[in-house]
mmCIF file of C-alpha atoms in Angstrom:
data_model
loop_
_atom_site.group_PDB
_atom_site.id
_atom_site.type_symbol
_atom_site.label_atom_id
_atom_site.label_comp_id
_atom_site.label_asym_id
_atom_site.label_seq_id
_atom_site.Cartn_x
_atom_site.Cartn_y
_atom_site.Cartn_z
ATOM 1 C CA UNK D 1 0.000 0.000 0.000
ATOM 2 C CA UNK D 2 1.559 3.722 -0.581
ATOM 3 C CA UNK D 3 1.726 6.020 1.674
ATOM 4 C CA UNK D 4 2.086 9.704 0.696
ATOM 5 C CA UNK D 5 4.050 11.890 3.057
ATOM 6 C CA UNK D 6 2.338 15.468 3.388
ATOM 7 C CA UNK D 7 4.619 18.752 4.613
ATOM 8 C CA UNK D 8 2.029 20.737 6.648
ATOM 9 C CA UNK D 9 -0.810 19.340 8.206
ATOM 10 C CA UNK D 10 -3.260 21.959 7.784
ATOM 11 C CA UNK D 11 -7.090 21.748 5.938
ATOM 12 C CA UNK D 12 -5.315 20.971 2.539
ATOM 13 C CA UNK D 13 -3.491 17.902 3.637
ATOM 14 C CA UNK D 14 -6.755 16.977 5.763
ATOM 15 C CA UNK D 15 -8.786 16.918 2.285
ATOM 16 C CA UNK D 16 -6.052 15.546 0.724
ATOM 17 C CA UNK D 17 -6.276 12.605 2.964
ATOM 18 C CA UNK D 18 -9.990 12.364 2.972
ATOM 19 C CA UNK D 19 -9.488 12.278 -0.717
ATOM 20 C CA UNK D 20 -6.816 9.691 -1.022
ATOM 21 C CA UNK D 21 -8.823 7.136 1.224
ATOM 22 C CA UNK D 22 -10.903 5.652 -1.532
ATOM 23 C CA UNK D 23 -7.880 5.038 -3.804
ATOM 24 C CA UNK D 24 -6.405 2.977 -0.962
ATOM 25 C CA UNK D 25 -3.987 5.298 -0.115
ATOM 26 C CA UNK D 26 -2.231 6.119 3.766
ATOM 27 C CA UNK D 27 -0.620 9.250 4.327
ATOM 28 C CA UNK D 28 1.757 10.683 6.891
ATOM 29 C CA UNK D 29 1.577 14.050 7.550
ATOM 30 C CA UNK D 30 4.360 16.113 8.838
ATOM 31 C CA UNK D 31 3.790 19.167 10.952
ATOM 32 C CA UNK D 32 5.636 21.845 13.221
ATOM 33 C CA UNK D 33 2.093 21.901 15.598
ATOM 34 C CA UNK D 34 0.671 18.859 17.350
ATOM 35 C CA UNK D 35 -2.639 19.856 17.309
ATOM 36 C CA UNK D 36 -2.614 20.202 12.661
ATOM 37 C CA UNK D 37 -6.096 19.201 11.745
ATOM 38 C CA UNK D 38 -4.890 16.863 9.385
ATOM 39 C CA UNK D 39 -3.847 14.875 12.178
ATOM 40 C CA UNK D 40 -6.883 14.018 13.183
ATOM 41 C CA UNK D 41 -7.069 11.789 9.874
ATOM 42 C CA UNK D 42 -4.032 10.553 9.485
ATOM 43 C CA UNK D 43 -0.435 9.897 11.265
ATOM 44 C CA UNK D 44 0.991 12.967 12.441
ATOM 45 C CA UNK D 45 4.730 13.307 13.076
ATOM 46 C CA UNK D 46 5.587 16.977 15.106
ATOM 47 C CA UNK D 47 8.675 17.956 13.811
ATOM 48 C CA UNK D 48 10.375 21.377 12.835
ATOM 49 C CA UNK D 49 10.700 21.234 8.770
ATOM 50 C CA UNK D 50 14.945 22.103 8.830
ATOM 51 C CA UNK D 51 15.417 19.152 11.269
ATOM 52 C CA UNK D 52 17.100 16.824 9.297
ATOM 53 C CA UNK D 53 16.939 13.668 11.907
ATOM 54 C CA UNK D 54 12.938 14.752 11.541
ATOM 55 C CA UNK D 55 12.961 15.057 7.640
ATOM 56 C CA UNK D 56 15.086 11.046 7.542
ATOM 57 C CA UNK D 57 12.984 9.890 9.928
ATOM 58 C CA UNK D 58 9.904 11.363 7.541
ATOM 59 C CA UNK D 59 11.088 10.243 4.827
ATOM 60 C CA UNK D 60 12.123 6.465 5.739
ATOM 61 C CA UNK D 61 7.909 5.731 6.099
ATOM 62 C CA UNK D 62 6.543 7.384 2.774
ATOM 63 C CA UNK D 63 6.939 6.465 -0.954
ATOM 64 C CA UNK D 64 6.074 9.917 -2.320
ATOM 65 C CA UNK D 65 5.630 13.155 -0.771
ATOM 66 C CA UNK D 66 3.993 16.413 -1.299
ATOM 67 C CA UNK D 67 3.094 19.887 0.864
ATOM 68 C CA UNK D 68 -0.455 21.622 1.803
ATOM 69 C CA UNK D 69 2.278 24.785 2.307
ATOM 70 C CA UNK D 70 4.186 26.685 0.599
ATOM 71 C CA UNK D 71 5.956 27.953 3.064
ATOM 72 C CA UNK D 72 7.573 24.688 3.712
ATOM 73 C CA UNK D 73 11.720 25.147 3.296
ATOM 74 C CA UNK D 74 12.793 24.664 -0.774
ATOM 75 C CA UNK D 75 15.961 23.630 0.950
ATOM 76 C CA UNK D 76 13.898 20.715 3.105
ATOM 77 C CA UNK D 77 12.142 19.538 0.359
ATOM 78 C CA UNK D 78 15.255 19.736 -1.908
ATOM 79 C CA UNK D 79 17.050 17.062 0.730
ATOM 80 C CA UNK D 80 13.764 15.323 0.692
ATOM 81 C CA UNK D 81 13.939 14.936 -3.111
ATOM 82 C CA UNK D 82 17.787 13.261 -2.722
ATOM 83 C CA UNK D 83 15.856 10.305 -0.927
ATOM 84 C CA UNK D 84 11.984 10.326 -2.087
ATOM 85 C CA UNK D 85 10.127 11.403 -5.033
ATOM 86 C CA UNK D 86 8.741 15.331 -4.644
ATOM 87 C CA UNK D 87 6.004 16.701 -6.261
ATOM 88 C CA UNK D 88 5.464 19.739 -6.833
ATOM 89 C CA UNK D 89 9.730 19.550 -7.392
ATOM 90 C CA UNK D 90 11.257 21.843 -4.975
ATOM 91 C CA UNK D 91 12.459 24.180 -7.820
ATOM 92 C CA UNK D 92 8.402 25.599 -7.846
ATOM 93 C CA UNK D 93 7.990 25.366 -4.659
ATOM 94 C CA UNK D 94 10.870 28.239 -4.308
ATOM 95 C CA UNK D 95 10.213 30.288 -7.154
ATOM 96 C CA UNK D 96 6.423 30.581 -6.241
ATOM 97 C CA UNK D 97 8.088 31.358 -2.655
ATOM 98 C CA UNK D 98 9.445 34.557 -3.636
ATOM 99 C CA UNK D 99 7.424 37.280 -5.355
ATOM 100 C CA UNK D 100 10.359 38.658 -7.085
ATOM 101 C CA UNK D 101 11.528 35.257 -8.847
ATOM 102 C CA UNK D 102 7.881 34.525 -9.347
ATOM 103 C CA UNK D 103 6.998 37.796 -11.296
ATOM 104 C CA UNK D 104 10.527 37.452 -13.310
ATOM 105 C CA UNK D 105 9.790 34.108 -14.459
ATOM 106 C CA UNK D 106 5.719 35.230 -14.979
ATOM 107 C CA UNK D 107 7.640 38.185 -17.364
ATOM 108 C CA UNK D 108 9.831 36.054 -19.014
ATOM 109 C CA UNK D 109 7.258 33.678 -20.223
ATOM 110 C CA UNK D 110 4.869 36.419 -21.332
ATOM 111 C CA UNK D 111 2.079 36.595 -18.929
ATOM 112 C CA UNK D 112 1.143 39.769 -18.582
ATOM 113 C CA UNK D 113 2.511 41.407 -14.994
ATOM 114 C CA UNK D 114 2.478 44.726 -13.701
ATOM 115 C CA UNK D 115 5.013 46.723 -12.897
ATOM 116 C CA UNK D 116 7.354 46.099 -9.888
ATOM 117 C CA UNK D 117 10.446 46.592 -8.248
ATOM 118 C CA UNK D 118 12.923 44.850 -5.986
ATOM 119 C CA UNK D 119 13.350 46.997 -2.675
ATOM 120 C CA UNK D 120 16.565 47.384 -0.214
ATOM 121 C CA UNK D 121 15.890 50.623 1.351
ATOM 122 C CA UNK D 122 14.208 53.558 2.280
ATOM 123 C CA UNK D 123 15.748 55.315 -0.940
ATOM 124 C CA UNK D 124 14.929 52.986 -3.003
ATOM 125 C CA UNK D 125 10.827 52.479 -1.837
ATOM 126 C CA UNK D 126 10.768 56.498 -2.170
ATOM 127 C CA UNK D 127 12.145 56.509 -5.465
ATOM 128 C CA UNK D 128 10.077 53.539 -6.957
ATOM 129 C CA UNK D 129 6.650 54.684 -5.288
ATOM 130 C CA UNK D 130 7.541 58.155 -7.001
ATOM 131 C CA UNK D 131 8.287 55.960 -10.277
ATOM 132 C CA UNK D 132 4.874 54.004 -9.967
ATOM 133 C CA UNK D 133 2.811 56.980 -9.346
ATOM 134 C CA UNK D 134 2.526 57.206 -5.644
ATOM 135 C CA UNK D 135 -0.378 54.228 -5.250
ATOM 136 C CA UNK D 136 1.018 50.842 -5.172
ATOM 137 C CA UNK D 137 1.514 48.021 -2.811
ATOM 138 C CA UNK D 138 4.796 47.157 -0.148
ATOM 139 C CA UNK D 139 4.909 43.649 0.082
ATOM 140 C CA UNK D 140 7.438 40.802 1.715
ATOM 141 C CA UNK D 141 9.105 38.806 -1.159
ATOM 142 C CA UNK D 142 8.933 35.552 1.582
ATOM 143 C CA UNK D 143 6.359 34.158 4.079
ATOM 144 C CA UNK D 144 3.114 36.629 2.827
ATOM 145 C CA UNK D 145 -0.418 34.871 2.849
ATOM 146 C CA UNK D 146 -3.816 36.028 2.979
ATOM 147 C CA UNK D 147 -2.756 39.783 3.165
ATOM 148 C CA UNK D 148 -0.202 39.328 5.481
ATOM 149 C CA UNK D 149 3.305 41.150 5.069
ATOM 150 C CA UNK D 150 1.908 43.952 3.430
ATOM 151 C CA UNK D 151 1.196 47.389 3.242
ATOM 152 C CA UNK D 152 -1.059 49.826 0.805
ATOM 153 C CA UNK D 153 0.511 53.268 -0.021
ATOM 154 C CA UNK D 154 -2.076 55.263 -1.244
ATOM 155 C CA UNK D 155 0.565 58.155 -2.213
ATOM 156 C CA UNK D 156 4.443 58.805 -1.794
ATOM 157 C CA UNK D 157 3.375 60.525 1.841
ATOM 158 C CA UNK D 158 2.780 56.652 3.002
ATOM 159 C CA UNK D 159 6.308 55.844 2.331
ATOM 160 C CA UNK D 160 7.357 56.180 6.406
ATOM 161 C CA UNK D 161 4.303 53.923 7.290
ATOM 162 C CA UNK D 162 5.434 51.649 4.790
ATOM 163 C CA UNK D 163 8.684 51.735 5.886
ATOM 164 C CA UNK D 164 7.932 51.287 9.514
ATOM 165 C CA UNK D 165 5.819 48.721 9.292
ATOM 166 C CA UNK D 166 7.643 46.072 6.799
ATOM 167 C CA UNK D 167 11.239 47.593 6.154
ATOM 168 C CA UNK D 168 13.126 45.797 8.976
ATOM 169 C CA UNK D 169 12.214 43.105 7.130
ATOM 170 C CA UNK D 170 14.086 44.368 3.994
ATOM 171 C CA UNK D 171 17.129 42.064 4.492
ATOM 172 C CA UNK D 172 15.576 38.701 5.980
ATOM 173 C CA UNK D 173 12.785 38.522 3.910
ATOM 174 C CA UNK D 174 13.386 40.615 1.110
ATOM 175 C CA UNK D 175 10.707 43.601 -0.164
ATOM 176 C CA UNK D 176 8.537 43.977 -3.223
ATOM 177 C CA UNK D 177 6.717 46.893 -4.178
ATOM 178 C CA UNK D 178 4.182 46.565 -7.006
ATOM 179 C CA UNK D 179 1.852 48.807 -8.852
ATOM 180 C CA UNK D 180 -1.339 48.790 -7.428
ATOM 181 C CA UNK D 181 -3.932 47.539 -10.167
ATOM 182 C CA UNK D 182 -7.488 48.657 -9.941
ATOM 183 C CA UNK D 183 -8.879 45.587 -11.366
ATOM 184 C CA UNK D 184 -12.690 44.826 -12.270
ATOM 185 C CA UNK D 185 -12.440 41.106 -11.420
ATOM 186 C CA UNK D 186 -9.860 38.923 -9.820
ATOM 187 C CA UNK D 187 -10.537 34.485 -11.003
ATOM 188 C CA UNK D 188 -8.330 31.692 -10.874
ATOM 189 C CA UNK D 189 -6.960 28.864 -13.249
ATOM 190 C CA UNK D 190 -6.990 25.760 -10.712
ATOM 191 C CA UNK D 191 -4.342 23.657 -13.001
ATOM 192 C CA UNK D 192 -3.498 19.890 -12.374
ATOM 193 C CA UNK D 193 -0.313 18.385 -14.610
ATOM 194 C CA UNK D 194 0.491 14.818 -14.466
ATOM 195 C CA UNK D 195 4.168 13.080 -14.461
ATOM 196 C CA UNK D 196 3.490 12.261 -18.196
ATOM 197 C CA UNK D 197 2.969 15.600 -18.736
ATOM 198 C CA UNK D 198 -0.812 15.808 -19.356
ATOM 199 C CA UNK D 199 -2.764 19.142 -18.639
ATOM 200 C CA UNK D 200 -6.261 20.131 -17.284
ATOM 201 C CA UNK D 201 -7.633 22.868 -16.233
ATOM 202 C CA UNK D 202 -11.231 23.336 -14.263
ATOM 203 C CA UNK D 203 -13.527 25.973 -15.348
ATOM 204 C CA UNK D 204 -12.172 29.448 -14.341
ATOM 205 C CA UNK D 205 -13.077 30.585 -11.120
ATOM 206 C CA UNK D 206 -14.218 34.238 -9.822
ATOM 207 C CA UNK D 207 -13.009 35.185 -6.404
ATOM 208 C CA UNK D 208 -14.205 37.760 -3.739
ATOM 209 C CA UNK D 209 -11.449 38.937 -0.793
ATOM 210 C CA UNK D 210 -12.420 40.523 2.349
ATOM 211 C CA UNK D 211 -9.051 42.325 4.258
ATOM 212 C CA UNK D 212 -6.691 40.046 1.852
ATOM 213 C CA UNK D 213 -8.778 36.661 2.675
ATOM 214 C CA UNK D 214 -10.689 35.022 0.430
ATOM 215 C CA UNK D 215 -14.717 35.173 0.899
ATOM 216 C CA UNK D 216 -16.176 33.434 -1.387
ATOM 217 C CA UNK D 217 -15.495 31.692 -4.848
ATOM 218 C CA UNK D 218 -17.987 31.216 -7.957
ATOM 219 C CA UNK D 219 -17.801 28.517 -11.017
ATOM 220 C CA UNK D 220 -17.841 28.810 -14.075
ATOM 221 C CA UNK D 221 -16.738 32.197 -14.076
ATOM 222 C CA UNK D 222 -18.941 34.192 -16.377
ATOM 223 C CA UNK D 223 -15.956 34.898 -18.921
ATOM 224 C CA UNK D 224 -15.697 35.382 -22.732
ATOM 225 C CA UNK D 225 -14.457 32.453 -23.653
ATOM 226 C CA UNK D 226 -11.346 34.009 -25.599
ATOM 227 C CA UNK D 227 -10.402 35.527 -22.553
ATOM 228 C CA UNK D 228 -10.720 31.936 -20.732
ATOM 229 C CA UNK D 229 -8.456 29.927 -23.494
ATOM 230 C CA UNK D 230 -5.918 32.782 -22.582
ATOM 231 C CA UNK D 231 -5.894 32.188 -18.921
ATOM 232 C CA UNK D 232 -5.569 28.637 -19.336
ATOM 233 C CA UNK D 233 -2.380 28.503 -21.896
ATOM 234 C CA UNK D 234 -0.787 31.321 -19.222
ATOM 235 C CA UNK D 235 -1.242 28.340 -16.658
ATOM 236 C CA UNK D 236 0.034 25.902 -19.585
ATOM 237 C CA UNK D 237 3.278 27.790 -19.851
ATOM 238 C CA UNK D 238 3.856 28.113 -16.087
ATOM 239 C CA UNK D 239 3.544 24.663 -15.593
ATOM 240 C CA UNK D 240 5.607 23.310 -18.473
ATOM 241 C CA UNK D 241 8.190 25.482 -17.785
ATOM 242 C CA UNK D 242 8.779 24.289 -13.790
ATOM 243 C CA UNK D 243 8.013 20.465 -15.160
ATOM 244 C CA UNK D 244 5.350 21.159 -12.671
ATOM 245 C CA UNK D 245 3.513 17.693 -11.037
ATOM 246 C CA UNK D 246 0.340 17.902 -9.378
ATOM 247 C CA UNK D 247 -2.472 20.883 -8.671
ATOM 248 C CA UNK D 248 -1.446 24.607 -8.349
ATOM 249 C CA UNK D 249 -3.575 28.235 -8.952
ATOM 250 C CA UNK D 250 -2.325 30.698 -10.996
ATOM 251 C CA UNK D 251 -4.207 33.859 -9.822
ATOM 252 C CA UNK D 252 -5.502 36.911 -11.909
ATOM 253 C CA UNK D 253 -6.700 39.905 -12.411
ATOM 254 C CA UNK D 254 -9.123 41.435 -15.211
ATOM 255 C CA UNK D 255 -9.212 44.732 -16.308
ATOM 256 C CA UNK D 256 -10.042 46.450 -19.163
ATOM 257 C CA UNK D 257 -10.404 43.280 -21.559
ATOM 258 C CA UNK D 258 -6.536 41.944 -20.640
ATOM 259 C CA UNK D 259 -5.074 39.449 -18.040
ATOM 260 C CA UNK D 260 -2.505 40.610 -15.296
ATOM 261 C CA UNK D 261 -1.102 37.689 -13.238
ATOM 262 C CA UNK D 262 -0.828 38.250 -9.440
ATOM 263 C CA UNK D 263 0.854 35.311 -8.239
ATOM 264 C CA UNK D 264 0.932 31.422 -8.363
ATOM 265 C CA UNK D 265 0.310 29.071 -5.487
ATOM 266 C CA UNK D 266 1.861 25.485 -5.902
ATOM 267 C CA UNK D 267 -0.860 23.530 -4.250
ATOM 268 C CA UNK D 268 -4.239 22.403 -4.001
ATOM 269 C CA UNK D 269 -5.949 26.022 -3.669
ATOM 270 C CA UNK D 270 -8.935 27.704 -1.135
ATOM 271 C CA UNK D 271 -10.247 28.482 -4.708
ATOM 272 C CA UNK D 272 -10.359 25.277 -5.794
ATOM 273 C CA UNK D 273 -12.915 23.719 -2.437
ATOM 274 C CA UNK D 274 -16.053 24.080 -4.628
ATOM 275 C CA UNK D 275 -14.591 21.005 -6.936
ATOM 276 C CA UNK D 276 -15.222 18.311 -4.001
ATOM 277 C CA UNK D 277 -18.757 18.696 -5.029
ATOM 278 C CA UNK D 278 -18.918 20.541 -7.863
ATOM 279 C CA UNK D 279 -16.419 18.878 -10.395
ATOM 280 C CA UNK D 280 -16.226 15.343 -11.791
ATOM 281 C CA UNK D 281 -12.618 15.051 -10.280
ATOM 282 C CA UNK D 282 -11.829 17.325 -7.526
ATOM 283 C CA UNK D 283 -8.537 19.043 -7.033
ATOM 284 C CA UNK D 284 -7.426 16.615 -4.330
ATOM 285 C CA UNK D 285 -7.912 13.905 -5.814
ATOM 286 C CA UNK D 286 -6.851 14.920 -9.100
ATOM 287 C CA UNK D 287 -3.535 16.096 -6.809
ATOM 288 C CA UNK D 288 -2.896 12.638 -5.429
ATOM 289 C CA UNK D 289 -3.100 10.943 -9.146
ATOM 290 C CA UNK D 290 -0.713 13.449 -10.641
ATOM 291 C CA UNK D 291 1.809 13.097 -8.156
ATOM 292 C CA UNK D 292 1.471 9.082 -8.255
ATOM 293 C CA UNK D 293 1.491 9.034 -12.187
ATOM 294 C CA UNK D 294 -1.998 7.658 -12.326
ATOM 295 C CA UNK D 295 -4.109 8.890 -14.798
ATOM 296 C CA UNK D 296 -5.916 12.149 -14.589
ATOM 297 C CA UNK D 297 -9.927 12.793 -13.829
ATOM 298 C CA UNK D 298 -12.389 14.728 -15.516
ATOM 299 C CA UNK D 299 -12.376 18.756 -14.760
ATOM 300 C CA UNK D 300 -15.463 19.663 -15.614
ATOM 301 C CA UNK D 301 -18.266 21.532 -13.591
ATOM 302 C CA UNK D 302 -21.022 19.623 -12.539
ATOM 303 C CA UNK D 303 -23.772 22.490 -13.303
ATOM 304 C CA UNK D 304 -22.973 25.996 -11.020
ATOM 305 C CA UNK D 305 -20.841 25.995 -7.533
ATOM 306 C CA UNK D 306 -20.267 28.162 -5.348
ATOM 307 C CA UNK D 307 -17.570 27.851 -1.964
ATOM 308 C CA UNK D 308 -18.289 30.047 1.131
ATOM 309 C CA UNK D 309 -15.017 30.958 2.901
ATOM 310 C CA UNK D 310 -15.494 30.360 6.591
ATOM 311 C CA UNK D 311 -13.048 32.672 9.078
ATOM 312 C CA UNK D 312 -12.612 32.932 12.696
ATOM 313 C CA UNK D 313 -15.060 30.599 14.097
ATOM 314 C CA UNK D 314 -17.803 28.545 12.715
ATOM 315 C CA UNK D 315 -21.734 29.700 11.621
ATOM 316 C CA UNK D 316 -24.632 27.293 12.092
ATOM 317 C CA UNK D 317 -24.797 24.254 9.490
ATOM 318 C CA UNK D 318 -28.661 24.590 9.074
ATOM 319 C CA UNK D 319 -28.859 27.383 6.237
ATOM 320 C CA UNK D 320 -26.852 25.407 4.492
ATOM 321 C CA UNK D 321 -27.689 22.089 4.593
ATOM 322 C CA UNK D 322 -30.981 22.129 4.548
ATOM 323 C CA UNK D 323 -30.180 23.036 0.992
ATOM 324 C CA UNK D 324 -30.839 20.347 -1.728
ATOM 325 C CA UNK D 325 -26.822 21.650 -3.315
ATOM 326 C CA UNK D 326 -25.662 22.141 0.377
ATOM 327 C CA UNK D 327 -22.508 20.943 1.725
ATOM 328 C CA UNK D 328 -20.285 21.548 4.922
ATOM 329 C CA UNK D 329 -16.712 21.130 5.720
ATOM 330 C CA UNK D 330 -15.693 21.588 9.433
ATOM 331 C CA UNK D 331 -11.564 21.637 9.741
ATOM 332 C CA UNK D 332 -11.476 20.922 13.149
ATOM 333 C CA UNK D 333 -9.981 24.018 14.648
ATOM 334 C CA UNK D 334 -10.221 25.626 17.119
ATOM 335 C CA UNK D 335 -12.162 29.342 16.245
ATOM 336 C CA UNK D 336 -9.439 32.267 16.425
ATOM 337 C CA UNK D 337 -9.452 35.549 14.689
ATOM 338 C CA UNK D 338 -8.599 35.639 10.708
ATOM 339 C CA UNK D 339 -8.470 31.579 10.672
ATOM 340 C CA UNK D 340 -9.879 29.558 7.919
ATOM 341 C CA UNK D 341 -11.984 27.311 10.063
ATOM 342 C CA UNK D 342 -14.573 25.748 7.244
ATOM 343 C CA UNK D 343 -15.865 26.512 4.012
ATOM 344 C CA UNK D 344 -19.384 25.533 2.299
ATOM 345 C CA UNK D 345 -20.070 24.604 -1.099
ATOM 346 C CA UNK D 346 -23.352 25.504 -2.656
ATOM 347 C CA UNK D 347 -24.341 23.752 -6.466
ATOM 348 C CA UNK D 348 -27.000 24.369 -8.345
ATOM 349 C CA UNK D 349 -28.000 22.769 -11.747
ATOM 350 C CA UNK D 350 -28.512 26.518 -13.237
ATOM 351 C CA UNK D 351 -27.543 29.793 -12.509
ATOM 352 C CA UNK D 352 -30.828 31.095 -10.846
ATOM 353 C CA UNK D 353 -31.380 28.394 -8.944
ATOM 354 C CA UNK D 354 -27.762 28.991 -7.172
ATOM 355 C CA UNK D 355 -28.516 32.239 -6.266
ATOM 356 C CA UNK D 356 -31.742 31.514 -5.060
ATOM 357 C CA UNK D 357 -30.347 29.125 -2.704
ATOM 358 C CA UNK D 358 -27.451 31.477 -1.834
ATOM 359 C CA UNK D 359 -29.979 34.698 -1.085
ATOM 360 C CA UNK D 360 -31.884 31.934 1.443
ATOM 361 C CA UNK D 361 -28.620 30.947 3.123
ATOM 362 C CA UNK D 362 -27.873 34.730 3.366
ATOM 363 C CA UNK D 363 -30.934 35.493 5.232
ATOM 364 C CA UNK D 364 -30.330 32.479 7.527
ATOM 365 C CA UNK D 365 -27.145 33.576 8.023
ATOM 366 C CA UNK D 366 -27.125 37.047 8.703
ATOM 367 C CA UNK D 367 -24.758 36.913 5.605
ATOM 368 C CA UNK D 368 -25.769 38.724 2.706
ATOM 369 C CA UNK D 369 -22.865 40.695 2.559
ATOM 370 C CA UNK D 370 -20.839 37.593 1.855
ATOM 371 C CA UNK D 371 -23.192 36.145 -0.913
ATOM 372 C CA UNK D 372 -24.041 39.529 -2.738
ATOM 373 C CA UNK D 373 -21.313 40.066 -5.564
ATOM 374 C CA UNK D 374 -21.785 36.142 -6.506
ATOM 375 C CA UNK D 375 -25.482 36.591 -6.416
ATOM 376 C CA UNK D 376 -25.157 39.838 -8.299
ATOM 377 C CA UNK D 377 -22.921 38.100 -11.105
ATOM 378 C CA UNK D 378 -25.040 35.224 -11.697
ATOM 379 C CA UNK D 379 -27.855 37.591 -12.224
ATOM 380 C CA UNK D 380 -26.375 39.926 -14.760
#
């Protein structure tokens, strides 16, 4: 029987596991916290990720491994690699670790970026916020997620703030600023690519972010479908050109008819939840074949889906599931400000029948807010 060794036991590796079981596979998940969600699935072994007597230890009881986290060490899973199979290969996992790499290699590939500059000082924020035209973004190069590590400058006046707030980090982490893009829509390619080399893509996804966190996600994304074929051959040439194995989400934003890429995540992707129901092959387990060189599942959408984002502590199941297209997923943790603690996935046969069912789990709710834009798109 194989087991599959997981780096970071949080929600991802718990679906991952969930999704593994009916292919017969075991898993052993590897975590710096004892109480990782995923461990309540699956073997946990509490270890820091640059301990190398934890890594050989790791590594002597799986046949393949993957991560749920990208901010696992490249270096760990490069050492890894020497003694186990990888997948994603640890040369992804760092580029898509650094924003700087990440946008180079975006640029050299042509997919559309915008502009942005590498950042070492004071000087040189003043003189590239002046450059960019006073509104743009500060942002870590390392260790940023879900709006953390960064800082909006609305004008060159916010350079001190900026400054103060991230630029002690200038030499550990390493700074980014980027032009700040007033987009009209931000989706996601959710991408899978197999060992052999074979491609899919699900349907684009649109995304809503509240304070840098994901809210809520909507498939198909209403899209031309010119515009779509684009998006997915920018994905195509990301993934060919890491040799890229398993699921990852390169994000996006539209504006004014043309793609800009934000950044690429080299995982199974918060955007991606709505396929456990709402696909023929979700992401997970369309993950777990890619990385074992089985063959890939079918991508497409199983009518309309949407995925409710669920942060800080938990609502009541009962709006939900008392819909016909209602499903819950619990993570386990324990309720603490900003944390992803669940998510729900709503899927409707048509378009008006999802956002009827999302305007009645608004009301029961108290969450309109949440379900507006997706019920305002499907009704345009």
């Amino acid at each position: 029987m194989t087991t599959v060794g997981i780096l970071g036991g949080g929600q991802l590796a718990r679906m991952l596991a969930l999704s593994g079981a009916p292919l017969g596979l075991r898993f052993l998940v590897m975590d710096t916290a004892s109480d990782a969600c995923a461990g309540q699935f699956a073997p946990l072994l509490v270890g820091d990720y640059r301990d190398e007597a934890a890594l050989a230890e790791f590594a002597s009881k799986v046949d393949v491994v993957t991560f749920d986290f990208e901010n696992v060490p490249a270096e760990s899973a490069e050492w890894l690699a020497q003694r186990v199979p990888v997948f994603p290969n640890p040369r992804a996992l760092a580029v898509a670790q650094d924003r700087l790499v990440e946008k180079t290699l975006f640029r050299e590939l042509g997919i559309p970026v915008g502009a942005f500059a590498d950042v070492a000082s004071y000087e040189q924020l003043r003189d590239e916020v002046e450059r960019l035209g006073g509104a743009c973004i500060l942002k870590t190069r390392r260790l940023g997620y879900d709006g953390k590590g960064q800082f909006r400058l609305r004008s060159v006046g916010d350079v001190d703030a900026a400054w103060e707030a991230l630029g002690t980090q200038a030499e550990t982490v390493g700074l980014i600023v980027e032009a700040f893009i007033p987009f009209e829509r931000e989706l996601s390619v959710v991408a899978v690519r197999g060992r052999d080399g074979e491609f899919r893509t699900w349907p684009l996804t649109e995304n809503w972010h509240v304070d840098g966190v994901l809210s809520a996600s909507l498939a198909p994304a209403r899209i031309d479908e010119a515009l779509a074929r684009a998006a997915r051959e920018h994905a195509r040439k990301l993934a060919e050109a890491l040799d890229y194995v398993g699921v990852f989400a390169l994000e996006l934003f539209h504006r004014d008819g043309q793609w800009l890429a934000n950044e690429m995540a080299p995982r199974v992707h918060n955007s991606g939840h709505w396929t456990i129901e709402g696909a023929e092959t979700s992401q997970f387990q369309n993950h777990l074949r890619a990385v074992l060189g089985l063959p890939l599942g079918d991508t497409r959408v199983l009518g309309h889906a949407c995925m409710l984002n669920w942060i800080g502590e938990m609502p009541a199941a009962t709006p939900v599931l008392q819909e016909a297209g209602g499903y819950w997923h619990d993570y386990g943790k324990e309720p603490r400000g900003g944390r992803k603690v669940g998510h729900a996935t709503v899927r409707a046969d048509d378009a008006e029948a999802l956002a009827h069912a999302l305007a009645r789990i608004g009301v029961g709710l108290a969450r309109q807010a949440q379900v507006a834009p997706v019920i305002a798109r499907l009704t345009a």
